[in-house]
Amino acid sequence: MTNETMTEAQRRDRGLWYDANNDAELGEERSRADDACFLLNQTLPSDREGREKILRALLGQMGESVEILGPLYVDYGYNVSIGAGSFINHGAYLMDGAPIRIGEHVFIGPNFGAYTAQHPLTVEERNAGLERALPITIEDDVWIGGDVTVLPGVTVGRGTVIGAGSVVTRDVPAGVVAAGNPCRVLREITECDRPACEQGEE
């Protein structure tokens, strides 16, 4: 298969530049996801069974005991996987042109943005609707504070904490505290960070 014979969806899935805005197939897929998100966001929070049914139909994979507070927005849904025991607070937007993988026992604060899309820096190509999508991975046991943005191609390592308001522009290693715009590693997480240690308990 050559670049010329690939569909726009196939180009997208290979990380190539593709026409995101004018392709009918991709437009229909985004429309279906929009409808599902609208239905989810209009479903009573107390209707846990109904919400879970919508989410399992919308998302590519969702583990057990996952809690997602509305509103939630996605582009396609099927490129999102969320591991067991994870929690996503209100107002998340998962722009899943490429896969967004959220591990197990991940805590995500409100107004989280995971943006896989990149647009050309040159005006003509950007105005023509070209973009490409790079995957985002949030590994197990990560805690992400409120109002955090994660940009295309980023991996956040296992057990790391991302401070509120951060813009994560590059990979963050495992087991650290990182924060800022752009997000930078501040220090490692140590045994002295345990609540018992902070309180002077043995």
Tab-separated table of C-alpha atoms in Angstrom, residues 25-150:
chain	number	residue	atom	x	y	z
A	25	GLU	CA	-15.644	8.850	6.820
A	26	LEU	CA	-13.772	10.551	9.641
A	27	GLY	CA	-16.444	13.225	9.871
A	28	GLU	CA	-19.130	10.582	10.387
A	29	GLU	CA	-17.052	8.872	13.081
A	30	ARG	CA	-16.602	12.144	14.957
A	31	SER	CA	-20.321	12.852	14.637
A	32	ARG	CA	-21.183	9.482	16.198
A	33	ALA	CA	-18.777	10.180	19.052
A	34	ASP	CA	-20.297	13.649	19.536
A	35	ASP	CA	-23.762	12.111	19.821
A	36	ALA	CA	-22.546	9.528	22.337
A	37	CYS	CA	-20.853	12.208	24.438
A	38	PHE	CA	-23.997	14.319	24.359
A	39	LEU	CA	-26.055	11.348	25.522
A	40	LEU	CA	-23.535	10.537	28.259
A	41	ASN	CA	-23.419	14.128	29.460
A	42	GLN	CA	-27.216	14.310	29.621
A	43	THR	CA	-27.504	11.061	31.605
A	44	LEU	CA	-28.113	11.446	35.329
A	45	PRO	CA	-24.978	10.881	37.427
A	46	SER	CA	-27.029	8.532	39.583
A	47	ASP	CA	-27.746	6.320	36.535
A	48	ARG	CA	-24.466	4.461	36.855
A	49	GLU	CA	-25.602	1.491	34.775
A	50	GLY	CA	-26.744	3.718	31.916
A	51	ARG	CA	-23.546	5.763	31.958
A	52	GLU	CA	-21.345	2.678	31.989
A	53	LYS	CA	-23.241	1.219	29.028
A	54	ILE	CA	-22.659	4.387	26.996
A	55	LEU	CA	-18.991	4.548	27.968
A	56	ARG	CA	-18.298	0.921	27.090
A	57	ALA	CA	-19.884	1.445	23.666
A	58	LEU	CA	-17.978	4.714	23.121
A	59	LEU	CA	-14.472	3.884	24.353
A	60	GLY	CA	-12.067	1.364	22.902
A	61	GLN	CA	-11.382	-0.254	26.267
A	62	MET	CA	-12.405	0.452	29.847
A	63	GLY	CA	-11.391	-1.614	32.857
A	64	GLU	CA	-13.428	-2.395	35.927
A	65	SER	CA	-14.230	0.210	38.600
A	66	VAL	CA	-13.501	3.178	36.340
A	67	GLU	CA	-15.253	6.423	37.273
A	68	ILE	CA	-15.602	9.308	34.805
A	69	LEU	CA	-17.463	12.442	35.843
A	70	GLY	CA	-19.225	14.463	33.172
A	71	PRO	CA	-18.919	16.268	30.978
A	72	LEU	CA	-16.573	14.122	28.902
A	73	TYR	CA	-15.617	14.836	25.303
A	74	VAL	CA	-13.739	12.704	22.762
A	75	ASP	CA	-13.112	12.922	19.018
A	76	TYR	CA	-13.569	9.242	18.168
A	77	GLY	CA	-13.695	7.318	21.445
A	78	TYR	CA	-12.394	4.043	20.066
A	79	ASN	CA	-8.794	5.256	20.419
A	80	VAL	CA	-9.185	5.693	24.197
A	81	SER	CA	-8.294	2.943	26.671
A	82	ILE	CA	-8.615	3.368	30.445
A	83	GLY	CA	-7.307	0.852	32.963
A	84	ALA	CA	-9.089	-0.538	36.004
A	85	GLY	CA	-9.581	1.641	39.057
A	86	SER	CA	-8.920	4.942	37.291
A	87	PHE	CA	-10.783	8.184	37.976
A	88	ILE	CA	-11.325	11.157	35.654
A	89	ASN	CA	-12.857	14.317	37.097
A	90	HIS	CA	-15.234	16.763	35.389
A	91	GLY	CA	-14.502	18.359	32.042
A	92	ALA	CA	-11.994	16.029	30.348
A	93	TYR	CA	-11.385	16.318	26.612
A	94	LEU	CA	-9.579	13.317	25.106
A	95	MET	CA	-8.678	14.342	21.543
A	96	ASP	CA	-8.035	10.819	20.353
A	97	GLY	CA	-6.945	11.052	16.739
A	98	ALA	CA	-4.147	8.745	17.909
A	99	PRO	CA	-4.407	6.283	20.819
A	100	ILE	CA	-4.720	7.721	24.312
A	101	ARG	CA	-3.779	5.058	26.831
A	102	ILE	CA	-4.575	5.732	30.487
A	103	GLY	CA	-3.283	3.052	32.825
A	104	GLU	CA	-4.665	1.505	36.000
A	105	HIS	CA	-5.313	3.507	39.165
A	106	VAL	CA	-4.724	6.845	37.463
A	107	PHE	CA	-6.243	9.914	39.163
A	108	ILE	CA	-7.005	12.821	36.831
A	109	GLY	CA	-8.213	16.211	38.069
A	110	PRO	CA	-10.843	18.450	36.457
A	111	ASN	CA	-10.480	20.100	33.033
A	112	PHE	CA	-7.909	17.624	31.741
A	113	GLY	CA	-6.877	17.896	28.112
A	114	ALA	CA	-5.055	15.146	26.199
A	115	TYR	CA	-4.437	16.468	22.691
A	116	THR	CA	-2.964	14.111	20.094
A	117	ALA	CA	-3.393	16.456	17.103
A	118	GLN	CA	-0.625	18.480	15.503
A	119	HIS	CA	-1.245	21.111	12.840
A	120	PRO	CA	1.268	22.398	10.258
A	121	LEU	CA	3.134	25.564	11.132
A	122	THR	CA	2.708	26.713	7.537
A	123	VAL	CA	-0.505	28.595	6.805
A	124	GLU	CA	-1.489	27.017	3.480
A	125	GLU	CA	-1.354	23.411	4.719
A	126	ARG	CA	-3.019	24.293	8.024
A	127	ASN	CA	-5.881	26.071	6.254
A	128	ALA	CA	-6.268	23.057	3.956
A	129	GLY	CA	-7.182	20.943	6.997
A	130	LEU	CA	-4.034	18.844	7.306
A	131	GLU	CA	-3.046	17.443	10.674
A	132	ARG	CA	-1.340	14.427	12.153
A	133	ALA	CA	-1.876	12.608	15.437
A	134	LEU	CA	0.686	11.244	17.892
A	135	PRO	CA	-0.203	8.892	20.775
A	136	ILE	CA	-0.366	9.840	24.460
A	137	THR	CA	0.351	7.364	27.262
A	138	ILE	CA	-0.376	7.877	30.958
A	139	GLU	CA	1.130	4.905	32.788
A	140	ASP	CA	-0.256	3.185	35.911
A	141	ASP	CA	-0.598	4.973	39.264
A	142	VAL	CA	-0.168	8.508	37.898
A	143	TRP	CA	-1.850	11.471	39.612
A	144	ILE	CA	-2.604	14.467	37.392
A	145	GLY	CA	-3.805	17.690	39.023
A	146	GLY	CA	-6.517	20.013	37.760
A	147	ASP	CA	-6.277	21.994	34.506
A	148	VAL	CA	-3.418	19.935	33.061
A	149	THR	CA	-2.772	19.747	29.314
A	150	VAL	CA	-0.816	16.860	27.745
